[in-house]
mmCIF file of C-alpha atoms in Angstrom:
data_model
loop_
_atom_site.group_PDB
_atom_site.id
_atom_site.type_symbol
_atom_site.label_atom_id
_atom_site.label_comp_id
_atom_site.label_asym_id
_atom_site.label_seq_id
_atom_site.Cartn_x
_atom_site.Cartn_y
_atom_site.Cartn_z
ATOM 1 C CA MET A 1 35.712 6.627 -16.666
ATOM 2 C CA THR A 2 33.745 9.650 -18.256
ATOM 3 C CA ALA A 3 31.023 9.597 -20.849
ATOM 4 C CA ASN A 4 33.620 11.820 -23.202
ATOM 5 C CA ALA A 5 34.840 9.148 -24.730
ATOM 6 C CA LEU A 6 31.704 7.730 -25.944
ATOM 7 C CA ARG A 7 30.415 11.380 -26.377
ATOM 8 C CA ASN A 8 29.919 10.616 -30.697
ATOM 9 C CA LYS A 9 28.756 6.998 -29.775
ATOM 10 C CA LYS A 10 25.154 6.313 -30.087
ATOM 11 C CA ILE A 11 23.455 3.736 -27.614
ATOM 12 C CA VAL A 12 20.322 2.118 -27.674
ATOM 13 C CA LEU A 13 18.168 -0.069 -24.513
ATOM 14 C CA VAL A 14 15.972 -2.951 -25.862
ATOM 15 C CA THR A 15 13.369 -3.820 -23.756
ATOM 16 C CA HIS A 16 9.606 -5.122 -24.098
ATOM 17 C CA SER A 17 7.892 -2.005 -22.099
ATOM 18 C CA ASP A 18 9.241 1.231 -21.159
ATOM 19 C CA VAL A 19 6.987 1.561 -17.590
ATOM 20 C CA LEU A 20 5.150 -1.832 -17.284
ATOM 21 C CA GLY A 21 7.132 -4.744 -15.346
ATOM 22 C CA GLY A 22 10.502 -4.036 -13.126
ATOM 23 C CA ALA A 23 12.878 -4.559 -15.829
ATOM 24 C CA ALA A 24 11.115 -2.052 -17.897
ATOM 25 C CA ILE A 25 11.449 0.746 -15.264
ATOM 26 C CA VAL A 26 14.940 -0.295 -14.221
ATOM 27 C CA THR A 27 15.883 0.028 -17.689
ATOM 28 C CA PHE A 28 13.863 3.233 -18.451
ATOM 29 C CA ARG A 29 16.198 4.377 -15.240
ATOM 30 C CA LEU A 30 19.387 3.472 -16.564
ATOM 31 C CA MET A 31 18.581 5.442 -19.693
ATOM 32 C CA GLN A 32 17.948 8.615 -18.194
ATOM 33 C CA ALA A 33 21.053 8.192 -15.804
ATOM 34 C CA LEU A 34 23.481 7.960 -19.033
ATOM 35 C CA ARG A 35 21.567 10.764 -20.471
ATOM 36 C CA ARG A 36 22.003 12.968 -17.330
ATOM 37 C CA GLU A 37 25.839 11.878 -18.117
ATOM 38 C CA GLY A 38 25.911 12.977 -21.447
ATOM 39 C CA LEU A 39 25.112 9.790 -23.584
ATOM 40 C CA ASP A 40 23.008 9.429 -26.252
ATOM 41 C CA ALA A 41 21.281 6.784 -24.632
ATOM 42 C CA ARG A 42 17.254 6.040 -26.050
ATOM 43 C CA MET A 43 15.204 2.978 -26.018
ATOM 44 C CA VAL A 44 13.670 0.503 -28.056
ATOM 45 C CA VAL A 45 10.719 -1.480 -26.747
ATOM 46 C CA TYR A 46 7.560 -3.751 -27.755
ATOM 47 C CA THR A 47 4.848 -1.403 -25.923
ATOM 48 C CA LYS A 48 5.164 1.841 -25.196
ATOM 49 C CA ARG A 49 3.204 3.462 -22.439
ATOM 50 C CA SER A 50 5.059 6.987 -21.481
ATOM 51 C CA ALA A 51 5.271 10.084 -23.340
ATOM 52 C CA GLU A 52 8.927 10.157 -22.896
ATOM 53 C CA GLU A 53 10.747 11.570 -26.120
ATOM 54 C CA ASN A 54 13.659 9.040 -25.919
ATOM 55 C CA VAL A 55 11.492 6.166 -26.313
ATOM 56 C CA SER A 56 9.979 4.531 -29.558
ATOM 57 C CA ASP A 57 8.286 1.061 -30.048
ATOM 58 C CA VAL A 58 9.022 -1.131 -33.047
ATOM 59 C CA GLY A 59 7.129 -1.863 -35.492
ATOM 60 C CA SER A 60 2.649 -1.909 -35.926
ATOM 61 C CA ARG A 61 0.763 -2.683 -33.185
ATOM 62 C CA PHE A 62 -1.139 -5.513 -35.810
ATOM 63 C CA ARG A 63 2.138 -7.061 -36.815
ATOM 64 C CA ARG A 64 3.394 -7.221 -32.676
ATOM 65 C CA GLY A 65 -0.002 -8.842 -31.726
ATOM 66 C CA MET A 66 0.354 -11.523 -34.273
ATOM 67 C CA VAL A 67 3.848 -12.506 -33.437
ATOM 68 C CA PHE A 68 2.858 -12.488 -29.740
ATOM 69 C CA CYS A 69 -0.176 -14.587 -30.372
ATOM 70 C CA LEU A 70 2.046 -17.210 -32.389
ATOM 71 C CA GLU A 71 4.566 -17.615 -30.080
ATOM 72 C CA ARG A 72 2.431 -18.023 -27.130
ATOM 73 C CA LEU A 73 0.368 -20.853 -29.568
ATOM 74 C CA HIS A 74 3.442 -22.716 -30.246
ATOM 75 C CA ILE A 75 4.427 -23.036 -26.956
ATOM 76 C CA LEU A 76 0.755 -23.726 -26.010
ATOM 77 C CA SER A 77 0.793 -26.952 -27.927
ATOM 78 C CA HIS A 78 3.599 -28.145 -26.083
ATOM 79 C CA LEU A 79 2.235 -27.552 -23.055
ATOM 80 C CA GLY A 80 -0.366 -30.053 -23.894
ATOM 81 C CA PHE A 81 -2.867 -26.850 -24.562
ATOM 82 C CA ASN A 82 -2.829 -26.039 -20.809
ATOM 83 C CA ARG A 83 -2.123 -22.567 -19.761
ATOM 84 C CA LYS A 84 -0.686 -23.193 -16.510
ATOM 85 C CA ASN A 85 2.753 -22.860 -17.739
ATOM 86 C CA LEU A 86 2.208 -20.708 -20.554
ATOM 87 C CA PHE A 87 4.237 -17.617 -19.382
ATOM 88 C CA LEU A 88 6.849 -19.175 -17.203
ATOM 89 C CA VAL A 89 8.752 -19.940 -20.939
ATOM 90 C CA SER A 90 9.721 -18.108 -24.067
ATOM 91 C CA THR A 91 11.275 -18.946 -26.932
ATOM 92 C CA GLY A 92 11.571 -16.343 -29.497
ATOM 93 C CA ASN A 93 11.143 -18.345 -32.431
ATOM 94 C CA PHE A 94 8.260 -15.765 -33.465
ATOM 95 C CA ALA A 95 9.219 -12.387 -32.689
ATOM 96 C CA ILE A 96 9.355 -8.641 -34.577
ATOM 97 C CA GLY A 97 13.030 -8.289 -34.033
ATOM 98 C CA VAL A 98 14.690 -4.405 -33.600
ATOM 99 C CA HIS A 99 17.250 -4.492 -36.494
ATOM 100 C CA ASN A 100 14.924 -2.668 -38.833
ATOM 101 C CA HIS A 101 14.326 -0.148 -36.362
ATOM 102 C CA PRO A 102 16.210 3.279 -37.178
ATOM 103 C CA TRP A 103 17.443 3.857 -33.869
ATOM 104 C CA VAL A 104 18.807 0.834 -34.108
ATOM 105 C CA LYS A 105 20.267 1.105 -37.259
ATOM 106 C CA GLU A 106 22.183 4.271 -35.998
ATOM 107 C CA ALA A 107 23.474 2.322 -32.806
ATOM 108 C CA ASP A 108 27.112 2.165 -32.181
ATOM 109 C CA ILE A 109 25.970 -0.389 -29.131
ATOM 110 C CA VAL A 110 22.798 -2.193 -28.734
ATOM 111 C CA CYS A 111 22.047 -3.263 -24.819
ATOM 112 C CA LEU A 112 19.451 -5.723 -24.779
ATOM 113 C CA ASN A 113 17.310 -6.331 -21.524
ATOM 114 C CA TRP A 114 14.107 -8.391 -21.463
ATOM 115 C CA ILE A 115 13.454 -9.318 -24.632
ATOM 116 C CA ASN A 116 10.417 -11.921 -24.857
ATOM 117 C CA GLN A 117 7.233 -12.528 -25.560
ATOM 118 C CA GLY A 118 7.279 -11.252 -29.321
ATOM 119 C CA LEU A 119 9.910 -9.176 -29.096
ATOM 120 C CA MET A 120 13.116 -10.813 -29.643
ATOM 121 C CA GLY A 121 14.981 -13.959 -30.266
ATOM 122 C CA THR A 122 18.345 -15.717 -31.548
ATOM 123 C CA GLY A 123 17.394 -15.020 -35.088
ATOM 124 C CA SER A 124 16.908 -11.034 -34.350
ATOM 125 C CA ILE A 125 19.889 -11.298 -31.911
ATOM 126 C CA ARG A 126 22.289 -12.231 -34.641
ATOM 127 C CA LYS A 127 21.259 -9.613 -36.915
ATOM 128 C CA LEU A 128 21.931 -7.147 -34.617
ATOM 129 C CA HIS A 129 25.733 -8.606 -34.637
ATOM 130 C CA GLU A 130 25.943 -8.879 -38.647
ATOM 131 C CA MET A 131 25.133 -4.938 -38.326
ATOM 132 C CA GLY A 132 27.887 -4.440 -36.768
ATOM 133 C CA LYS A 133 26.725 -3.471 -33.369
ATOM 134 C CA LYS A 134 28.366 -4.132 -29.851
ATOM 135 C CA LEU A 135 26.233 -6.069 -27.474
ATOM 136 C CA VAL A 136 25.665 -6.075 -23.967
ATOM 137 C CA TRP A 137 22.706 -8.068 -22.577
ATOM 138 C CA THR A 138 21.589 -7.379 -19.362
ATOM 139 C CA LEU A 139 20.016 -10.159 -17.609
ATOM 140 C CA HIS A 140 17.271 -9.947 -15.648
ATOM 141 C CA ASP A 141 15.683 -13.204 -15.367
ATOM 142 C CA MET A 142 17.812 -16.630 -16.561
ATOM 143 C CA TRP A 143 15.960 -16.806 -19.365
ATOM 144 C CA ALA A 144 19.285 -16.247 -21.506
ATOM 145 C CA PHE A 145 21.235 -19.224 -19.895
ATOM 146 C CA THR A 146 18.453 -21.788 -20.241
ATOM 147 C CA GLY A 147 16.483 -23.234 -22.793
ATOM 148 C CA ILE A 148 12.919 -21.770 -22.167
ATOM 149 C CA CYS A 149 12.298 -20.852 -18.951
ATOM 150 C CA HIS A 150 12.873 -17.736 -17.111
ATOM 151 C CA HIS A 151 13.425 -18.989 -13.853
ATOM 152 C CA ALA A 152 14.704 -23.015 -13.040
ATOM 153 C CA TYR A 153 13.089 -23.266 -9.631
ATOM 154 C CA GLU A 154 15.034 -26.300 -8.084
ATOM 155 C CA CYS A 155 15.773 -27.366 -11.516
ATOM 156 C CA ASP A 156 19.364 -27.724 -12.670
ATOM 157 C CA TYR A 157 19.414 -28.897 -16.065
ATOM 158 C CA TYR A 158 20.404 -25.357 -17.189
ATOM 159 C CA THR A 159 23.702 -26.474 -15.836
ATOM 160 C CA ASP A 160 23.879 -29.371 -18.638
ATOM 161 C CA LYS A 161 21.654 -28.910 -21.416
ATOM 162 C CA CYS A 162 18.137 -28.965 -20.494
ATOM 163 C CA GLY A 163 15.662 -31.320 -21.994
ATOM 164 C CA ASN A 164 13.510 -33.145 -19.837
ATOM 165 C CA CYS A 165 11.386 -29.806 -18.748
ATOM 166 C CA MET A 166 9.643 -29.659 -16.171
ATOM 167 C CA PHE A 167 7.406 -27.053 -17.557
ATOM 168 C CA LEU A 168 6.539 -28.744 -20.631
ATOM 169 C CA ASN A 169 3.250 -31.501 -20.974
ATOM 170 C CA GLY A 170 4.081 -34.830 -19.132
ATOM 171 C CA GLY A 171 7.493 -32.979 -17.850
ATOM 172 C CA GLY A 172 9.332 -32.768 -21.484
ATOM 173 C CA SER A 173 11.896 -35.342 -23.027
ATOM 174 C CA PRO A 174 15.423 -35.396 -23.472
ATOM 175 C CA ASP A 175 14.772 -33.930 -27.277
ATOM 176 C CA ASP A 176 12.245 -31.261 -26.414
ATOM 177 C CA LEU A 177 11.744 -27.647 -26.880
ATOM 178 C CA SER A 178 13.517 -26.893 -24.178
ATOM 179 C CA HIS A 179 16.901 -28.820 -25.302
ATOM 180 C CA ARG A 180 16.028 -27.482 -29.146
ATOM 181 C CA MET A 181 16.120 -23.821 -27.519
ATOM 182 C CA TRP A 182 19.393 -24.557 -25.182
ATOM 183 C CA LEU A 183 21.155 -25.773 -28.465
ATOM 184 C CA LYS A 184 20.073 -22.543 -30.563
ATOM 185 C CA LYS A 185 21.492 -20.489 -28.071
ATOM 186 C CA ARG A 186 24.472 -22.346 -27.669
ATOM 187 C CA GLU A 187 25.390 -21.764 -31.531
ATOM 188 C CA LEU A 188 24.401 -18.109 -31.036
ATOM 189 C CA TYR A 189 26.877 -17.723 -28.704
ATOM 190 C CA SER A 190 29.547 -19.470 -30.179
ATOM 191 C CA LYS A 191 29.178 -17.094 -33.277
ATOM 192 C CA VAL A 192 28.078 -13.898 -31.608
ATOM 193 C CA PRO A 193 30.350 -12.310 -28.744
ATOM 194 C CA ILE A 194 27.762 -10.728 -26.253
ATOM 195 C CA THR A 195 28.690 -9.151 -22.968
ATOM 196 C CA PHE A 196 26.376 -10.533 -20.134
ATOM 197 C CA VAL A 197 26.222 -8.146 -16.946
ATOM 198 C CA ALA A 198 23.799 -9.821 -14.449
ATOM 199 C CA VAL A 199 21.537 -7.639 -11.627
ATOM 200 C CA SER A 200 23.126 -9.555 -8.536
ATOM 201 C CA HIS A 201 25.799 -11.898 -7.697
ATOM 202 C CA TRP A 202 23.065 -14.553 -7.230
ATOM 203 C CA LEU A 203 22.337 -13.957 -10.795
ATOM 204 C CA GLU A 204 25.657 -14.118 -11.966
ATOM 205 C CA LYS A 205 26.599 -16.806 -10.020
ATOM 206 C CA ARG A 206 23.776 -19.168 -11.306
ATOM 207 C CA ALA A 207 24.764 -17.938 -15.513
ATOM 208 C CA ARG A 208 28.732 -19.104 -14.278
ATOM 209 C CA GLU A 209 27.288 -22.123 -13.471
ATOM 210 C CA SER A 210 25.174 -22.850 -16.524
ATOM 211 C CA SER A 211 26.234 -24.852 -19.510
ATOM 212 C CA LEU A 212 25.489 -21.931 -22.165
ATOM 213 C CA LEU A 213 27.524 -18.966 -20.298
ATOM 214 C CA ARG A 214 30.547 -20.484 -17.961
ATOM 215 C CA SER A 215 32.935 -19.744 -20.975
ATOM 216 C CA LEU A 216 31.792 -16.119 -21.524
ATOM 217 C CA PRO A 217 32.242 -12.504 -20.180
ATOM 218 C CA VAL A 218 29.681 -12.309 -17.245
ATOM 219 C CA MET A 219 29.516 -9.523 -14.563
ATOM 220 C CA THR A 220 27.270 -8.062 -12.253
ATOM 221 C CA ILE A 221 26.179 -4.524 -12.028
ATOM 222 C CA TYR A 222 23.249 -3.519 -9.855
ATOM 223 C CA ASN A 223 20.012 -1.781 -11.371
ATOM 224 C CA ALA A 224 20.217 1.969 -11.185
ATOM 225 C CA PHE A 225 17.472 3.703 -8.869
ATOM 226 C CA PRO A 226 16.821 7.136 -8.234
ATOM 227 C CA VAL A 227 17.300 6.740 -4.602
ATOM 228 C CA GLU A 228 17.901 10.954 -4.480
ATOM 229 C CA GLN A 229 14.094 11.300 -4.988
ATOM 230 C CA PHE A 230 13.084 9.386 -1.795
ATOM 231 C CA TYR A 231 12.650 10.843 1.271
ATOM 232 C CA THR A 232 12.590 8.932 4.795
ATOM 233 C CA SER A 233 9.797 10.725 6.007
ATOM 234 C CA PRO A 234 6.330 11.516 4.729
ATOM 235 C CA ALA A 235 6.228 15.766 4.357
ATOM 236 C CA ARG A 236 2.531 15.843 3.885
ATOM 237 C CA HIS A 237 -0.833 13.877 3.258
ATOM 238 C CA ILE A 238 -0.911 12.999 -0.401
ATOM 239 C CA ASP A 239 -4.270 11.620 -0.130
ATOM 240 C CA SER A 240 -6.784 10.844 2.604
ATOM 241 C CA LEU A 241 -7.364 7.471 1.076
ATOM 242 C CA LEU A 242 -3.092 6.292 1.853
ATOM 243 C CA THR A 243 -3.656 7.461 5.250
ATOM 244 C CA THR A 244 -4.105 4.852 8.242
ATOM 245 C CA SER A 245 -5.088 5.072 12.175
ATOM 246 C CA LYS A 246 -2.071 2.105 12.918
ATOM 247 C CA PRO A 247 0.988 3.219 13.664
ATOM 248 C CA ASN A 248 2.702 0.095 12.433
ATOM 249 C CA LEU A 249 2.073 0.052 8.379
ATOM 250 C CA LEU A 250 3.406 -2.769 6.296
ATOM 251 C CA LEU A 251 3.922 -2.824 2.763
ATOM 252 C CA MET A 252 4.000 -4.964 -0.047
ATOM 253 C CA GLY A 253 3.917 -4.701 -3.914
ATOM 254 C CA ALA A 254 4.319 -5.904 -7.205
ATOM 255 C CA ALA A 255 3.425 -5.395 -10.912
ATOM 256 C CA ARG A 256 1.167 -8.685 -10.358
ATOM 257 C CA LEU A 257 0.835 -9.756 -6.688
ATOM 258 C CA ASP A 258 -0.878 -12.846 -7.503
ATOM 259 C CA ASP A 259 2.178 -14.140 -9.819
ATOM 260 C CA PRO A 260 2.935 -16.975 -8.180
ATOM 261 C CA ILE A 261 6.440 -16.306 -8.194
ATOM 262 C CA LYS A 262 5.783 -13.402 -5.424
ATOM 263 C CA GLY A 263 4.616 -15.634 -2.910
ATOM 264 C CA LEU A 264 1.608 -13.421 -1.633
ATOM 265 C CA GLU A 265 0.264 -16.645 0.273
ATOM 266 C CA TYR A 266 3.645 -16.164 2.015
ATOM 267 C CA THR A 267 2.774 -12.876 3.375
ATOM 268 C CA ILE A 268 -0.599 -13.445 4.095
ATOM 269 C CA ASP A 269 -0.162 -16.712 6.350
ATOM 270 C CA ALA A 270 2.604 -14.388 8.186
ATOM 271 C CA CYS A 271 0.116 -11.501 8.903
ATOM 272 C CA ASN A 272 -2.501 -14.103 9.799
ATOM 273 C CA TYR A 273 -0.087 -15.459 12.168
ATOM 274 C CA ILE A 274 0.895 -12.052 13.796
ATOM 275 C CA PHE A 275 -3.242 -11.436 14.083
ATOM 276 C CA ASP A 276 -3.842 -14.844 15.497
ATOM 277 C CA ASN A 277 -0.973 -14.982 18.217
ATOM 278 C CA TYR A 278 0.109 -11.228 18.604
ATOM 279 C CA PRO A 279 -3.371 -9.199 19.158
ATOM 280 C CA GLU A 280 -1.455 -6.296 20.457
ATOM 281 C CA ILE A 281 0.895 -5.925 17.455
ATOM 282 C CA ALA A 282 -1.790 -6.876 14.955
ATOM 283 C CA SER A 283 -4.160 -3.843 16.823
ATOM 284 C CA SER A 284 -1.642 -1.257 15.644
ATOM 285 C CA THR A 285 -0.305 -2.839 12.167
ATOM 286 C CA ALA A 286 -1.958 -2.795 8.964
ATOM 287 C CA ILE A 287 -0.695 -3.883 5.435
ATOM 288 C CA TYR A 288 -0.585 -2.287 2.567
ATOM 289 C CA LEU A 289 -0.671 -3.843 -0.877
ATOM 290 C CA PHE A 290 -0.170 -2.603 -4.273
ATOM 291 C CA GLY A 291 -0.075 -3.816 -7.946
ATOM 292 C CA GLU A 292 -2.485 -6.149 -9.912
ATOM 293 C CA ILE A 293 -4.639 -8.884 -8.721
ATOM 294 C CA ARG A 294 -6.295 -10.780 -11.354
ATOM 295 C CA ASN A 295 -8.288 -12.436 -8.206
ATOM 296 C CA PRO A 296 -8.490 -10.073 -5.241
ATOM 297 C CA GLU A 297 -10.866 -12.376 -3.697
ATOM 298 C CA LEU A 298 -7.824 -14.102 -2.381
ATOM 299 C CA LEU A 299 -7.326 -11.424 -0.302
ATOM 300 C CA ASP A 300 -10.070 -12.359 1.944
ATOM 301 C CA ARG A 301 -8.333 -14.771 4.390
ATOM 302 C CA LEU A 302 -6.331 -11.762 4.935
ATOM 303 C CA ARG A 303 -7.129 -11.254 8.638
ATOM 304 C CA LEU A 304 -4.901 -8.217 9.538
ATOM 305 C CA SER A 305 -6.173 -4.838 8.925
ATOM 306 C CA HIS A 306 -5.465 -4.345 5.313
ATOM 307 C CA ARG A 307 -5.731 -2.461 1.884
ATOM 308 C CA TRP A 308 -5.165 -3.306 -1.707
ATOM 309 C CA LEU A 309 -4.268 -0.057 -3.655
ATOM 310 C CA GLY A 310 -4.150 -1.773 -6.971
ATOM 311 C CA ARG A 311 -1.582 -0.328 -9.739
ATOM 312 C CA ILE A 312 0.145 2.629 -8.460
ATOM 313 C CA ASN A 313 1.911 4.781 -11.472
ATOM 314 C CA ASP A 314 2.262 8.181 -9.571
ATOM 315 C CA PHE A 315 5.872 7.889 -8.019
ATOM 316 C CA LYS A 316 4.579 10.502 -5.363
ATOM 317 C CA ILE A 317 2.219 8.732 -4.219
ATOM 318 C CA LEU A 318 4.545 5.047 -4.166
ATOM 319 C CA ALA A 319 7.051 7.511 -2.567
ATOM 320 C CA TYR A 320 4.736 8.431 -0.099
ATOM 321 C CA LEU A 321 3.863 5.124 0.622
ATOM 322 C CA TYR A 322 7.301 4.016 0.951
ATOM 323 C CA ALA A 323 8.410 6.797 3.636
ATOM 324 C CA SER A 324 5.098 5.875 5.983
ATOM 325 C CA ALA A 325 5.720 1.880 5.684
ATOM 326 C CA LYS A 326 7.823 0.712 8.755
ATOM 327 C CA VAL A 327 8.763 -2.523 7.207
ATOM 328 C CA VAL A 328 8.673 -3.484 3.043
ATOM 329 C CA ILE A 329 8.244 -7.292 2.493
ATOM 330 C CA SER A 330 8.988 -9.676 -0.217
ATOM 331 C CA THR A 331 7.994 -12.929 0.001
ATOM 332 C CA SER A 332 8.900 -14.242 -3.531
ATOM 333 C CA LEU A 333 10.343 -17.462 -4.271
ATOM 334 C CA TYR A 334 12.811 -15.841 -6.466
ATOM 335 C CA GLU A 335 13.835 -12.452 -6.956
ATOM 336 C CA SER A 336 17.000 -11.251 -9.539
ATOM 337 C CA LEU A 337 17.151 -7.943 -7.903
ATOM 338 C CA SER A 338 14.271 -6.939 -5.603
ATOM 339 C CA GLY A 339 13.257 -3.362 -6.707
ATOM 340 C CA THR A 340 10.547 -2.981 -3.992
ATOM 341 C CA LEU A 341 12.920 -4.006 -1.029
ATOM 342 C CA ILE A 342 15.651 -1.143 -2.723
ATOM 343 C CA GLU A 343 12.892 1.215 -2.626
ATOM 344 C CA GLY A 344 11.645 0.711 0.455
ATOM 345 C CA GLN A 345 14.879 0.678 1.904
ATOM 346 C CA ALA A 346 15.599 4.008 -0.067
ATOM 347 C CA ALA A 347 12.652 5.490 1.915
ATOM 348 C CA GLY A 348 13.833 4.419 5.380
ATOM 349 C CA ALA A 349 11.493 1.145 5.617
ATOM 350 C CA ILE A 350 13.149 -2.262 7.137
ATOM 351 C CA PRO A 351 12.932 -5.363 4.596
ATOM 352 C CA VAL A 352 11.706 -8.642 5.798
ATOM 353 C CA THR A 353 12.288 -11.428 3.241
ATOM 354 C CA PHE A 354 12.935 -14.560 1.832
ATOM 355 C CA GLY A 355 17.065 -14.903 0.999
ATOM 356 C CA GLY A 356 19.222 -16.869 -0.971
ATOM 357 C CA ASP A 357 19.008 -15.058 -4.337
ATOM 358 C CA GLY A 358 19.476 -11.316 -5.267
ATOM 359 C CA ARG A 359 17.959 -9.984 -2.022
ATOM 360 C CA ASN A 360 21.270 -10.860 -0.216
ATOM 361 C CA ASP A 361 22.514 -8.079 -2.411
ATOM 362 C CA ILE A 362 19.604 -5.587 -0.863
ATOM 363 C CA VAL A 363 19.437 -6.995 2.816
ATOM 364 C CA GLU A 364 22.120 -7.479 5.542
ATOM 365 C CA HIS A 365 20.565 -9.871 8.238
ATOM 366 C CA LEU A 366 19.488 -8.381 11.793
ATOM 367 C CA LYS A 367 21.460 -4.948 10.202
ATOM 368 C CA THR A 368 19.559 -3.902 7.964
ATOM 369 C CA GLY A 369 16.495 -6.332 7.561
ATOM 370 C CA TYR A 370 15.512 -9.577 8.356
ATOM 371 C CA ILE A 371 16.110 -12.267 5.891
ATOM 372 C CA ALA A 372 13.752 -15.325 6.997
ATOM 373 C CA ARG A 373 14.105 -18.638 6.120
ATOM 374 C CA TYR A 374 12.715 -19.868 2.950
ATOM 375 C CA LYS A 375 9.020 -20.326 2.355
ATOM 376 C CA ASP A 376 8.900 -19.836 6.545
ATOM 377 C CA SER A 377 5.794 -17.873 6.685
ATOM 378 C CA ARG A 378 6.009 -18.172 10.761
ATOM 379 C CA ASP A 379 9.723 -16.890 10.523
ATOM 380 C CA ILE A 380 8.746 -13.853 8.017
ATOM 381 C CA ALA A 381 6.328 -13.064 10.840
ATOM 382 C CA GLU A 382 9.436 -13.126 13.214
ATOM 383 C CA GLY A 383 11.074 -11.037 10.725
ATOM 384 C CA ILE A 384 8.459 -8.057 10.831
ATOM 385 C CA MET A 385 7.504 -7.941 14.436
ATOM 386 C CA TRP A 386 11.718 -7.743 14.734
ATOM 387 C CA ALA A 387 11.554 -4.940 12.455
ATOM 388 C CA LEU A 388 8.947 -3.545 14.751
ATOM 389 C CA LYS A 389 10.742 -2.837 17.030
ATOM 390 C CA ALA A 390 14.279 -2.332 15.949
ATOM 391 C CA ASP A 391 16.074 1.072 16.539
ATOM 392 C CA ILE A 392 17.109 1.759 12.827
ATOM 393 C CA SER A 393 18.042 5.108 11.642
ATOM 394 C CA ARG A 394 16.026 5.307 8.194
ATOM 395 C CA ASP A 395 18.538 8.433 7.207
ATOM 396 C CA TYR A 396 21.104 5.230 7.887
ATOM 397 C CA LEU A 397 18.973 2.360 5.632
ATOM 398 C CA HIS A 398 18.388 5.618 2.497
ATOM 399 C CA ARG A 399 22.660 5.801 2.778
ATOM 400 C CA THR A 400 22.993 2.194 1.988
ATOM 401 C CA VAL A 401 20.684 1.914 -0.666
ATOM 402 C CA GLU A 402 22.589 5.248 -2.405
ATOM 403 C CA GLU A 403 25.956 3.909 -1.917
ATOM 404 C CA ARG A 404 25.260 0.713 -3.911
ATOM 405 C CA PHE A 405 21.888 1.447 -6.089
ATOM 406 C CA GLY A 406 22.915 5.203 -7.021
ATOM 407 C CA SER A 407 21.648 6.059 -10.579
ATOM 408 C CA LYS A 408 25.478 8.171 -10.867
ATOM 409 C CA SER A 409 27.416 5.572 -9.479
ATOM 410 C CA ILE A 410 25.399 2.098 -11.847
ATOM 411 C CA ALA A 411 25.983 4.538 -14.752
ATOM 412 C CA ASN A 412 29.675 5.215 -14.866
ATOM 413 C CA LYS A 413 29.849 1.496 -14.116
ATOM 414 C CA TYR A 414 27.734 1.133 -17.748
ATOM 415 C CA ILE A 415 30.024 3.777 -19.411
ATOM 416 C CA GLU A 416 33.358 1.772 -18.449
ATOM 417 C CA LEU A 417 31.610 -1.179 -19.886
ATOM 418 C CA PHE A 418 30.531 0.689 -22.915
ATOM 419 C CA GLU A 419 33.967 2.097 -23.267
ATOM 420 C CA SER A 420 35.624 -1.289 -23.119
ATOM 421 C CA LEU A 421 33.636 -2.269 -26.263
#
């Protein structure tokens, strides 16, 4: 399939931001990849931070702020005004919508991505259908097929009809907010045709298990990564602050490192285990961490040599870090598809991670990385020590990523999907 059949079609990708967060970044990369293949693809977002001319935000800053606050206040009232779970759930009951944006009005195909926290809800999606738009929804988490949560953890109520939600005050009730949102989504999907795209086979499996999507079209297309932009050996020192006297560099990153779902404590415990029990390895090893941390004191108990670099917005610095690292670590409790593992592997760093989710699509245990037992810090430590000794070509790791996640390949899969609509 070529882009010729879509040459006169307009495609709009909708997501919360263009560069803030993992879903935003991979959506931005997909837009760029589609444009390189000749498609008229643009992005409409809630928060624009880049200078990209093919990205536009929606509504005024005041309106965006208003709907965001109203939705969070509404959710907070169902949480007993306890903020602990405030950003683990969304409803979309208060949303600015994108149907009035001129690019969306002109669009033939609208590809939804991460649309929460004031951007879109079920009513917004229905309006797009009424405008005659062909709809694709790329799933970056579980929200499209649960009542309100972004990740269900060990809960399986999404396979039935939600309710008794563990995130709500007192554990919810059979007719709680999660069940009422489940009903809204069921009604939407019964009337509005949507093609769902999961970013990993694990997420597709969960979608097919759900009561909302099990009878609807769901497929897997990986996120697009600019693999060709990552190199496997650092050609030069970009910044003296990034250099280390330790020959073994470990790397861990996330948009927000201390988000509980990122499992930072498991990485800290693993590094401390190596420090306490393998002093020779520890003396030659350091870990660098990048991303926001609201409470930097969390790193005070990390005994292994370390450095927190904060948020890194410069791709050149990020690529240099990956190329300098021997190991890239992910101890998240769940990942639909871990961008940092793919990026690290593209630069030749060996992934060490928990599995059982989208990360199994990235790492082949003991061949391209190490998949540790879930929530087992000691096994993460064993994986790190295995990776430091492993004789795996950095160029080989780069090639394995390019074959599965290269931008051109992924763009062509979306072109085939869009043409089928």
